[in-house]
Amino acid sequence: MECKSVDLLKEKCSPESYEKLMKLNNVKLHDFVTKYVELCNPDSVYVCNDSDEDKQYIRNKAIENKEEWKLAIDGHTIHFDGPKDQARDKANTKYLIPAGSNLGSLNSIDKTEGANEVHGYLKNIMAGKEMYVLFFCLGPTNSEFSLPCVQITDSSYVGHSEYILYRSGYEQFNNIGDSPDFFRYVHSAGELENGVSKNVDKRRVYVDLGDNIVYSTNTQYAGNTVGLKKLSLRLAINKAAKEGWLAEHMLLMGIHGKNKRKTYFAGAFPSACGKTSTAMLKGETIVGDDIAYLRKKDGVIYGANVECGIFGIIQDVNTQNDPVIWDTLTNPGEAIFSNVLLTEDNIPRWLGDGREVPNKGINYNGEWIKGNEVSYAHKNARYTVSLYNLKNTDPKLDDPNGVEVKGIIYGGRDSSIWPPVQQAYNWAHGVVTMGASLESETTAATLGKEGVRVFNPMSNLDFVAIPIGQYVNSHIKFAQEVSSPPLIFAVNYFQKENNKYLTGMEDKRVWVKWMEQRVNNDVGAIETPTGYVPYLKDLEVLFKEVLNKDYTMQDYLKQFTVKVPENLEKIERITEIYKTKVKDTPEELFKILKEQKERLEAAREKHGEYISPVIFAGNKQA
Ligand code: SPV
Ligand code: MN
């Protein structure tokens, strides 16, 4: 390193911090830190290793810096993002692409122009503040899945969240020596006013795929700032495509079957569409609720959770819907509550918590009083907790080999087309008609209007960093050389009739059990033009066993009738998108969609537009 840089680091770092940084013998890391110390110009720099002291330092700073406040229960804190900073900012999240390259419809900006813009914002942005240099590992440490990361931030809230959500990675960095293969993030909340980012008009999340760096400025909301979450998912999708693995917006869970059998599933759902609640289902065990990496080894697909914590939506967490999280959030232990209501007694309150509406408190907008038209907490209010503190965490969370994935679930917010559960005929059929054809109605997890049906392949569209056709192709190809690929399923928790949901909140406990039985060849299924659906008799048994409920023929017909017109319209919409908006669509996608269309048309010819599954069961009793 140049003398000038050594002097600068020595001036800003304490001797301990300087030593921690220098102990990692990595030129690219040292250059990176020096560059942003120089540009962001913090008053001081604190470098963390994996020690408890350093974690505690960051926790304390979050309180001292007024990014978090202590709540009544030990270990609980509250954080607010600004009124305009409550969700991921898709419009200002862009890929920096070199002149001449093209990502199709993905939001991108010329690399030089974007880098200049964001570096302009970063200049002196940390004056008067402390910079934290933090090391983490995506995935279990010492594993094929491990990806070391370094985060620069001036937000102790971001650092604190990362310590809860990720495995510490200083030692992992030590192990990689001088390797340049790691992810880097530079974040600044920018100028703060009342503890929140003031200059949200200069909020940017710029992703540099070539250099594996993400820049994030003038924002605090974790989805825009926590480097290891969605920022690294974008980098990882690009890296995975080059290296032949998959980086997915997926839960991982163990579904428990008969004779203590446990079968691992991965599941992709758009934000706020039941991913966490599926991973947390009673009777099952959670490996992860948001991001999974999938790799092939010896003809088998393994998955690992990139994270070791949950940044979950708190709305509707109550004793009924989610007793495990409820317990964690109402007992001592480390938890950050964001954008909930803070009451006079220092108790956090959120929408759908099953308690009486509070009288008053403070929320992300300021003071709130009962009768105020704006709801008392934000719909996208969240909690941040460690998976190690939950009672239902699967013992394989940190297994360096990951877990063997035998089933994949795709689910969107779909009021009118898909049945509650169905199974694809085979891998490619599932990838194309379920994953790549996924549509979902928008939610509060991103800025913008809610309830609009949008195309969201694999629930990963917000994070796909390569042309979408290429991304779909990498999924189709992924199962090559896999002797028995995972079965693919589609679920839909959001079917509606007359504006009322057709299925109950708890019914998903039954759908997962049916999928587990299918993977293990315990039950048959009815072949319909869009996939295999359950026999009524099997659902009757499962509803009784799991929920002690009677499941009737009437429920069955409402939920599983094949809706030919809606399915045909969907195929047309999806085909059109892949034809006109998507770059590099594989031919196989069009072929599989066409076959599905022909099956639906043939069925319509014979049986009409709305066809009972019983008809497809033929002689076998449904
Ligand atoms: C999501 O929105 O998909 C989340 C939360 O998991 S965020 O960190 O905003 O991405
Ligand atoms: Mn997510």
XYZ file of C-alpha atoms and ligand atoms in Angstrom:
633
model
C 0.000 0.000 0.000
C 1.179 3.527 -0.681
C 2.543 5.512 2.281
C -0.204 8.075 1.836
C -2.868 5.396 2.269
C -1.164 3.902 5.314
C -1.060 7.363 6.896
C -4.728 7.951 6.162
C -5.805 4.617 7.645
C -3.604 5.146 10.690
C -5.080 8.569 11.192
C -8.699 7.374 11.045
C -8.408 3.945 12.699
C -7.510 3.182 16.307
C -4.360 1.009 16.540
C -6.641 -2.006 17.223
C -8.817 -1.345 14.180
C -5.755 -0.810 12.007
C -4.287 -4.071 13.194
C -7.511 -5.981 12.518
C -7.587 -4.675 8.985
C -3.917 -5.376 8.313
C -4.125 -8.885 9.722
C -6.252 -9.747 6.714
C -3.600 -10.072 4.116
C -5.653 -9.033 1.136
C -4.577 -6.262 -1.200
C -7.971 -5.857 -2.863
C -9.620 -5.489 0.544
C -7.091 -2.907 1.715
C -7.447 -0.899 -1.497
C -11.226 -0.989 -1.216
C -11.308 0.249 2.379
C -8.720 2.941 1.708
C -10.572 4.223 -1.335
C -13.833 4.716 0.551
C -12.209 6.101 3.690
C -10.685 8.719 1.447
C -13.878 9.430 -0.472
C -16.481 9.260 2.308
C -14.176 11.054 4.727
C -15.487 9.734 8.055
C -14.137 11.163 11.325
C -13.047 7.696 12.384
C -13.091 4.086 11.213
C -13.958 1.074 13.354
C -12.995 -2.345 12.024
C -14.824 -5.355 13.478
C -13.708 -8.947 13.728
C -15.893 -11.857 14.868
C -15.554 -11.090 18.587
C -18.477 -10.570 20.952
C -16.892 -7.248 21.964
C -17.174 -5.902 18.443
C -20.767 -7.059 18.090
C -21.562 -5.337 21.355
C -19.778 -2.197 20.152
C -22.090 -1.997 17.146
C -25.204 -2.668 19.250
C -24.207 0.103 21.648
C -23.524 2.502 18.811
C -27.002 1.943 17.370
C -28.432 3.291 20.619
C -25.835 6.059 21.035
C -26.323 7.229 17.441
C -30.105 7.221 17.911
C -30.736 4.779 15.085
C -32.333 2.452 17.633
C -34.016 2.861 21.009
C -34.293 0.341 23.801
C -37.713 -1.173 24.422
C -39.168 -2.461 27.689
C -38.111 -6.061 27.105
C -34.450 -6.890 27.458
C -32.641 -7.148 24.114
C -35.446 -5.498 22.155
C -34.856 -2.283 20.232
C -36.882 -0.205 17.797
C -35.718 1.500 14.617
C -37.546 3.875 12.300
C -36.961 4.452 8.615
C -38.193 7.725 7.192
C -41.777 8.101 5.912
C -40.550 7.836 2.324
C -38.089 5.057 3.030
C -40.336 2.177 4.069
C -39.619 -0.387 1.351
C -37.273 -1.364 -1.431
C -36.840 1.365 -4.015
C -37.023 -0.491 -7.307
C -36.915 2.596 -9.487
C -33.581 3.764 -8.085
C -31.995 0.326 -7.975
C -29.932 -0.037 -11.134
C -27.233 -2.179 -12.665
C -24.119 -0.344 -13.760
C -23.370 -1.734 -17.176
C -20.351 -1.114 -19.367
C -20.960 0.564 -22.722
C -22.123 -1.958 -25.315
C -23.692 -4.492 -22.966
C -27.410 -4.989 -22.556
C -29.494 -6.577 -19.808
C -32.769 -6.468 -21.714
C -35.597 -4.970 -19.703
C -33.678 -4.806 -16.413
C -33.207 -1.378 -14.873
C -29.685 -0.301 -15.758
C -27.480 2.740 -16.243
C -24.219 3.303 -18.065
C -21.440 2.258 -15.724
C -19.405 5.440 -15.940
C -22.405 7.701 -15.581
C -23.890 5.753 -12.650
C -20.571 5.325 -10.875
C -19.863 9.052 -11.190
C -23.279 9.914 -9.859
C -23.118 7.671 -6.814
C -19.488 8.527 -6.071
C -20.562 12.157 -6.155
C -23.115 11.416 -3.435
C -20.556 9.437 -1.435
C -18.024 12.257 -1.375
C -17.641 13.473 2.221
C -20.922 11.766 3.076
C -19.515 10.413 6.358
C -17.977 13.662 7.595
C -18.735 13.890 11.322
C -19.564 10.184 11.483
C -17.839 6.896 12.174
C -17.345 4.337 9.413
C -17.769 0.675 10.277
C -15.930 -2.035 8.375
C -17.676 -5.359 8.902
C -17.020 -8.904 7.689
C -19.649 -11.542 7.061
C -20.139 -14.804 5.253
C -23.057 -15.641 2.988
C -23.996 -19.260 3.606
C -22.498 -21.542 6.251
C -18.790 -20.898 6.879
C -16.132 -23.317 5.630
C -18.416 -24.694 2.988
C -18.727 -24.756 -0.780
C -21.596 -22.322 -0.311
C -19.530 -19.745 1.633
C -19.141 -16.332 0.059
C -17.133 -13.805 2.059
C -18.370 -10.205 2.120
C -17.163 -6.893 3.427
C -19.589 -4.139 4.344
C -18.660 -0.502 4.746
C -21.419 1.542 6.354
C -21.985 4.519 8.600
C -25.170 2.968 9.966
C -24.863 0.990 13.167
C -28.468 -0.164 12.566
C -27.338 -1.781 9.307
C -24.360 -3.360 11.092
C -26.523 -4.547 13.972
C -29.059 -6.079 11.561
C -26.252 -7.865 9.740
C -24.869 -9.334 12.942
C -28.300 -10.836 13.630
C -28.949 -11.973 10.072
C -25.571 -13.362 8.918
C -22.665 -15.461 10.029
C -19.638 -13.406 11.016
C -16.946 -13.634 8.365
C -13.697 -12.148 9.604
C -12.134 -15.595 9.990
C -13.562 -16.635 6.640
C -11.717 -13.664 5.147
C -8.573 -14.697 6.909
C -8.906 -18.116 5.296
C -9.197 -16.800 1.741
C -5.840 -15.024 1.990
C -5.270 -12.739 -0.967
C -8.158 -14.070 -3.083
C -10.097 -11.335 -4.893
C -13.309 -13.399 -4.832
C -15.557 -11.582 -2.369
C -18.515 -9.219 -2.396
C -18.223 -5.568 -1.347
C -20.818 -3.067 -0.224
C -20.554 0.640 0.470
C -23.482 2.169 2.271
C -24.233 5.528 3.799
C -27.526 6.628 5.316
C -26.383 10.147 4.406
C -27.359 13.135 6.425
C -29.792 12.219 9.207
C -32.672 14.340 10.442
C -34.446 13.044 13.537
C -32.497 9.836 13.061
C -33.664 9.170 9.490
C -32.094 9.706 6.066
C -32.876 13.235 4.970
C -31.897 13.241 1.300
C -34.079 10.455 -0.048
C -34.151 12.183 -3.420
C -30.523 11.072 -3.620
C -31.360 7.508 -2.635
C -29.532 5.144 -4.961
C -28.792 1.430 -4.986
C -26.308 0.807 -7.779
C -25.076 -2.679 -8.484
C -21.756 -3.201 -10.223
C -21.772 -6.791 -11.447
C -18.309 -6.561 -12.994
C -16.644 -5.544 -9.753
C -19.018 -7.306 -7.326
C -19.732 -4.043 -5.506
C -23.033 -2.497 -4.490
C -23.328 1.185 -3.549
C -26.259 2.356 -1.462
C -26.837 5.969 -0.463
C -29.328 8.107 1.479
C -31.514 5.246 2.672
C -31.881 3.083 5.767
C -34.603 0.545 4.910
C -32.843 -2.815 5.218
C -33.877 -4.062 1.771
C -31.965 -1.106 0.292
C -29.019 -1.117 2.681
C -28.141 -4.474 4.231
C -25.485 -5.557 1.757
C -25.840 -9.254 2.347
C -29.571 -9.334 1.691
C -30.987 -8.262 -1.650
C -27.886 -6.377 -2.746
C -25.810 -9.523 -2.675
C -28.631 -11.626 -4.127
C -28.239 -9.558 -7.292
C -24.480 -10.145 -7.349
C -24.933 -13.824 -6.532
C -27.404 -14.441 -9.378
C -24.804 -13.166 -11.813
C -21.998 -15.196 -10.236
C -24.188 -18.330 -10.041
C -25.085 -18.109 -13.740
C -21.384 -18.096 -14.620
C -20.537 -20.950 -12.282
C -23.536 -23.261 -12.799
C -25.451 -22.931 -9.537
C -28.574 -20.993 -8.546
C -29.125 -18.050 -6.188
C -32.817 -17.909 -5.336
C -35.430 -15.918 -3.442
C -36.367 -19.098 -1.618
C -37.201 -20.472 1.781
C -35.743 -23.798 2.868
C -37.619 -26.069 5.238
C -37.867 -29.597 6.519
C -41.359 -31.047 6.053
C -42.067 -33.810 8.524
C -43.836 -36.952 7.323
C -44.735 -40.343 8.686
C -42.296 -42.395 10.777
C -40.209 -39.297 11.607
C -39.340 -38.847 7.941
C -38.078 -35.370 7.023
C -37.960 -34.076 3.455
C -36.381 -30.746 2.538
C -38.147 -28.299 0.263
C -37.162 -24.949 -1.208
C -39.882 -22.404 -1.967
C -39.980 -19.178 -3.955
C -42.661 -16.586 -3.183
C -42.648 -12.861 -3.967
C -42.221 -10.522 -0.993
C -45.159 -10.587 1.414
C -46.830 -13.635 -0.153
C -46.452 -16.244 2.574
C -42.805 -17.279 2.296
C -41.908 -16.742 5.947
C -45.208 -18.132 7.201
C -44.698 -21.279 5.135
C -41.159 -21.714 6.445
C -42.522 -21.238 9.988
C -45.438 -23.694 9.725
C -46.338 -25.519 12.900
C -44.902 -28.999 13.000
C -42.180 -28.284 10.437
C -38.601 -27.008 10.792
C -37.106 -23.908 9.225
C -33.717 -23.712 7.539
C -34.307 -20.290 6.000
C -37.060 -17.902 4.984
C -35.647 -15.680 2.236
C -32.556 -16.536 0.202
C -31.150 -19.939 -0.693
C -28.256 -21.047 -2.839
C -28.713 -24.326 -4.709
C -25.768 -26.399 -5.865
C -25.364 -29.766 -7.555
C -23.038 -32.403 -6.221
C -22.798 -36.019 -7.410
C -26.125 -35.745 -9.199
C -27.992 -34.387 -6.155
C -29.267 -30.861 -5.495
C -28.336 -29.285 -2.180
C -29.578 -26.020 -0.728
C -28.191 -23.743 1.946
C -29.601 -20.696 3.664
C -27.485 -17.663 2.913
C -28.659 -16.123 6.179
C -29.060 -17.217 9.792
C -31.804 -14.811 10.803
C -35.163 -13.438 9.688
C -36.079 -9.926 8.562
C -39.753 -10.698 8.553
C -43.011 -8.839 8.061
C -44.529 -8.287 11.482
C -48.092 -7.545 10.402
C -50.401 -10.379 11.484
C -47.837 -12.028 13.722
C -50.050 -13.063 16.630
C -50.588 -16.039 18.920
C -52.839 -17.635 16.339
C -50.918 -17.179 13.082
C -47.354 -17.472 14.228
C -46.947 -18.623 17.831
C -43.195 -19.259 17.525
C -42.347 -15.751 16.293
C -44.880 -14.285 18.708
C -43.049 -15.973 21.579
C -39.707 -14.635 20.395
C -41.075 -11.122 19.987
C -42.681 -10.989 23.410
C -39.843 -12.479 25.471
C -36.319 -11.268 26.276
C -33.728 -11.829 23.544
C -32.204 -9.858 20.712
C -34.787 -8.386 18.323
C -35.032 -5.194 16.273
C -38.535 -3.907 15.533
C -38.767 -1.523 12.603
C -41.567 0.869 11.665
C -43.980 -0.396 14.325
C -45.701 1.888 16.858
C -43.804 2.770 20.023
C -46.156 3.168 22.975
C -45.625 5.213 26.146
C -44.659 2.025 27.965
C -41.959 1.286 25.405
C -43.909 -1.592 23.957
C -43.890 -2.164 20.175
C -47.301 -2.547 18.552
C -48.071 -3.694 15.040
C -51.065 -4.251 12.789
C -52.825 -7.551 13.336
C -51.076 -8.287 16.630
C -54.374 -9.475 18.089
C -54.499 -6.740 20.739
C -56.756 -3.740 21.088
C -55.890 -0.743 18.956
C -53.517 1.385 21.056
C -54.443 4.918 22.158
C -51.327 6.683 21.052
C -47.661 6.375 20.346
C -44.890 7.265 17.950
C -44.593 5.754 14.508
C -42.536 6.348 11.357
C -44.604 9.476 10.688
C -44.223 10.988 14.184
C -46.898 11.144 16.845
C -49.918 8.973 16.335
C -53.253 9.218 18.160
C -56.218 6.836 17.962
C -58.680 8.048 15.358
C -55.872 9.144 13.054
C -56.696 7.986 9.551
C -53.247 6.620 8.879
C -52.777 3.193 10.423
C -50.612 3.098 13.537
C -47.839 0.989 12.036
C -46.592 0.457 8.492
C -47.759 -2.611 6.571
C -44.148 -3.392 5.762
C -43.056 -3.022 9.416
C -40.578 -5.763 10.243
C -38.759 -7.689 12.926
C -35.149 -8.831 12.817
C -34.297 -11.934 14.834
C -31.748 -14.723 14.816
C -32.779 -18.204 13.741
C -30.672 -19.604 16.575
C -33.245 -18.233 19.043
C -36.258 -19.966 17.490
C -37.660 -23.249 18.748
C -38.358 -24.656 15.284
C -34.973 -24.092 13.653
C -33.760 -27.108 11.735
C -30.518 -28.639 13.066
C -29.010 -28.530 9.557
C -29.008 -24.718 9.367
C -25.217 -24.572 9.498
C -24.472 -27.865 7.783
C -21.621 -27.090 5.357
C -23.146 -29.578 2.891
C -26.532 -27.851 2.933
C -29.691 -29.978 2.786
C -30.786 -32.286 0.003
C -33.677 -30.555 -1.774
C -36.407 -32.957 -2.924
C -39.175 -30.481 -3.687
C -39.453 -26.942 -5.012
C -42.507 -24.761 -4.466
C -43.530 -21.677 -6.456
C -46.246 -19.449 -5.092
C -47.665 -16.045 -5.960
C -50.569 -13.839 -4.912
C -53.131 -14.994 -7.436
C -56.796 -14.405 -6.781
C -58.168 -16.211 -9.803
C -56.116 -18.795 -11.709
C -54.099 -21.447 -9.899
C -55.508 -24.048 -7.471
C -54.127 -24.197 -3.909
C -51.587 -26.840 -4.880
C -50.511 -28.721 -7.992
C -47.485 -30.661 -9.128
C -45.642 -30.241 -12.414
C -45.280 -33.198 -14.774
C -41.519 -32.906 -14.686
C -38.668 -30.458 -14.010
C -38.848 -28.444 -17.244
C -42.654 -28.251 -17.114
C -42.426 -26.919 -13.552
C -39.675 -24.434 -14.325
C -41.591 -23.050 -17.304
C -45.278 -23.160 -16.343
C -44.864 -22.539 -12.627
C -41.549 -20.748 -11.961
C -41.038 -18.772 -15.162
C -44.779 -18.065 -15.502
C -45.273 -16.793 -11.992
C -47.411 -13.702 -11.646
C -48.281 -11.984 -8.405
C -50.313 -9.044 -7.201
C -48.010 -6.304 -5.795
C -47.668 -5.695 -2.043
C -46.318 -3.109 0.411
C -42.841 -4.654 0.348
C -41.852 -2.369 -2.516
C -42.691 1.282 -3.109
C -45.615 1.802 -5.495
C -49.231 0.759 -5.971
C -50.501 -2.430 -4.337
C -52.674 -5.149 -5.899
C -51.452 -4.902 -9.489
C -50.768 -8.263 -11.150
C -47.139 -8.376 -12.265
C -44.914 -10.911 -13.938
C -42.379 -12.213 -11.428
C -40.430 -15.257 -12.699
C -39.255 -17.497 -9.844
C -40.352 -14.634 -7.497
C -36.920 -13.317 -8.237
C -37.528 -10.632 -10.866
C -36.507 -7.768 -8.576
C -33.101 -9.362 -8.174
C -32.363 -11.040 -11.508
C -29.135 -9.545 -12.757
C -28.787 -11.322 -16.088
C -31.123 -11.303 -19.105
C -34.284 -13.084 -17.967
C -34.253 -15.635 -20.783
C -30.767 -16.655 -19.764
C -31.900 -16.930 -16.159
C -34.814 -19.212 -17.111
C -32.508 -21.283 -19.270
C -30.095 -21.772 -16.395
C -32.997 -23.198 -14.388
C -34.044 -25.579 -17.139
C -30.461 -26.779 -17.516
C -29.803 -27.036 -13.797
C -31.443 -30.458 -13.494
C -29.261 -31.997 -16.188
C -27.075 -34.739 -14.701
C -29.409 -34.921 -11.714
C -30.770 -38.453 -11.532
C -34.021 -37.606 -9.779
C -34.551 -33.853 -9.772
C -36.732 -32.297 -7.081
C -40.452 -32.404 -7.848
C -41.825 -28.976 -8.653
C -45.087 -27.680 -7.187
C -47.115 -24.499 -7.437
C -49.189 -23.252 -4.524
C -51.670 -20.426 -4.250
C -52.837 -19.162 -0.847
C -54.788 -16.261 -2.297
C -57.678 -17.658 -4.361
C -60.695 -15.424 -3.904
C -64.421 -15.555 -4.574
C -66.604 -12.475 -3.974
C -63.585 -10.837 -2.418
C -63.231 -13.550 0.226
C -60.322 -15.968 0.442
C -61.279 -19.508 -0.500
C -58.706 -21.158 1.725
C -57.884 -20.655 5.392
C -54.576 -19.299 6.770
C -53.763 -22.708 8.227
C -54.591 -24.742 5.126
C -51.034 -24.398 3.912
C -50.121 -26.918 6.601
C -52.103 -29.457 4.566
C -50.683 -28.497 1.182
C -47.112 -28.984 2.410
C -47.985 -32.401 3.831
C -49.487 -33.442 0.494
C -46.337 -32.335 -1.324
C -44.221 -34.300 1.125
C -46.355 -37.377 0.465
C -45.998 -36.945 -3.284
C -42.220 -36.714 -3.051
C -42.214 -39.901 -1.037
C -44.684 -41.728 -3.323
C -47.310 -42.145 -0.614
C -50.310 -40.869 -2.579
C -51.487 -40.741 -6.174
C -52.673 -37.638 -7.999
C -55.003 -36.605 -10.796
C -53.493 -35.532 -14.093
C -55.092 -32.284 -15.289
C -53.992 -30.155 -18.279
C -51.862 -27.951 -15.997
C -50.377 -30.543 -13.638
C -51.210 -33.147 -11.001
C -53.718 -32.236 -8.277
C -54.675 -34.137 -5.101
C -57.468 -36.676 -4.852
C -60.282 -35.502 -2.597
C -59.933 -38.622 -0.462
C -56.310 -37.781 0.378
C -57.185 -34.217 1.318
C -60.043 -35.443 3.512
C -57.576 -37.538 5.498
C -54.971 -34.769 5.694
C -57.412 -32.037 6.730
C -58.662 -34.318 9.507
C -55.184 -35.347 10.632
C -53.484 -31.963 10.470
C -56.267 -29.473 11.244
C -59.025 -31.690 12.615
C -61.307 -30.240 9.965
C -63.758 -31.771 7.538
C -62.819 -31.077 3.947
C -65.834 -31.297 1.652
C -66.468 -31.976 -2.009
C -67.771 -28.408 -2.179
C -64.432 -26.992 -0.938
C -62.626 -29.251 -3.350
C -64.600 -28.198 -6.398
C -64.282 -24.494 -5.601
C -60.559 -24.741 -5.119
C -59.474 -27.294 -7.719
C -61.763 -26.689 -10.686
C -59.568 -26.165 -13.751
C -60.300 -22.691 -15.092
C -59.590 -22.980 -18.787
C -60.189 -19.349 -19.900
C -58.054 -17.854 -17.118
C -55.269 -20.342 -17.775
C -55.335 -19.672 -21.513
C -55.228 -15.914 -20.962
C -52.290 -16.354 -18.655
C -50.395 -18.439 -21.206
C -51.021 -15.751 -23.788
C -49.764 -12.993 -21.438
C -46.679 -14.923 -20.479
C -45.837 -15.961 -24.032
C -46.163 -12.360 -25.140
C -43.810 -11.132 -22.410
C -41.178 -13.719 -23.299
C -41.566 -12.928 -26.995
C -41.434 -9.168 -26.793
C -39.857 -8.025 -23.529
C -37.406 -10.712 -22.565
C -33.948 -11.157 -23.966
C -32.569 -14.621 -24.817
C -35.734 -16.672 -24.135
C -35.036 -20.409 -24.645
C -37.157 -22.105 -27.353
C -38.114 -24.796 -24.869
C -40.169 -22.281 -22.932
C -42.383 -21.518 -25.933
C -42.733 -25.226 -26.711
C -43.839 -26.135 -23.183
C -46.315 -23.246 -23.013
C -47.737 -24.221 -26.383
C -48.242 -27.811 -25.275
C -50.029 -26.611 -22.156
C -52.257 -24.411 -24.287
C -53.116 -27.342 -26.549
C -53.971 -29.564 -23.584
C -56.281 -26.887 -22.196
C -57.982 -26.360 -25.546
C -58.514 -30.082 -26.010
C -60.021 -30.335 -22.535
C -62.299 -27.374 -23.230
C -63.502 -29.064 -26.356
C -64.537 -32.128 -24.397
C -65.601 -30.772 -21.019
C -66.234 -27.022 -21.256
C -64.523 -24.031 -19.709
C -64.593 -24.880 -16.007
C -63.729 -28.494 -15.433
C -64.040 -30.438 -12.212
C -60.913 -32.400 -11.276
C -63.205 -35.389 -10.766
C -63.615 -35.566 -14.537
C -59.888 -35.998 -15.025
C -59.819 -38.706 -12.356
C -61.710 -40.940 -14.797
C -62.529 -44.306 -13.273
C -60.335 -43.727 -10.279
C -62.392 -42.252 -7.491
C -61.599 -38.649 -6.745
C -38.409 -8.816 0.548
O -38.974 -7.740 0.328
O -38.422 -9.761 -0.260
C -37.709 -9.036 1.819
C -37.380 -7.869 2.602
O -37.329 -10.121 2.116
S -36.212 -6.900 1.820
O -35.048 -6.885 2.674
O -36.811 -5.605 1.691
O -35.895 -7.458 0.541
Mn -37.384 -11.436 0.336
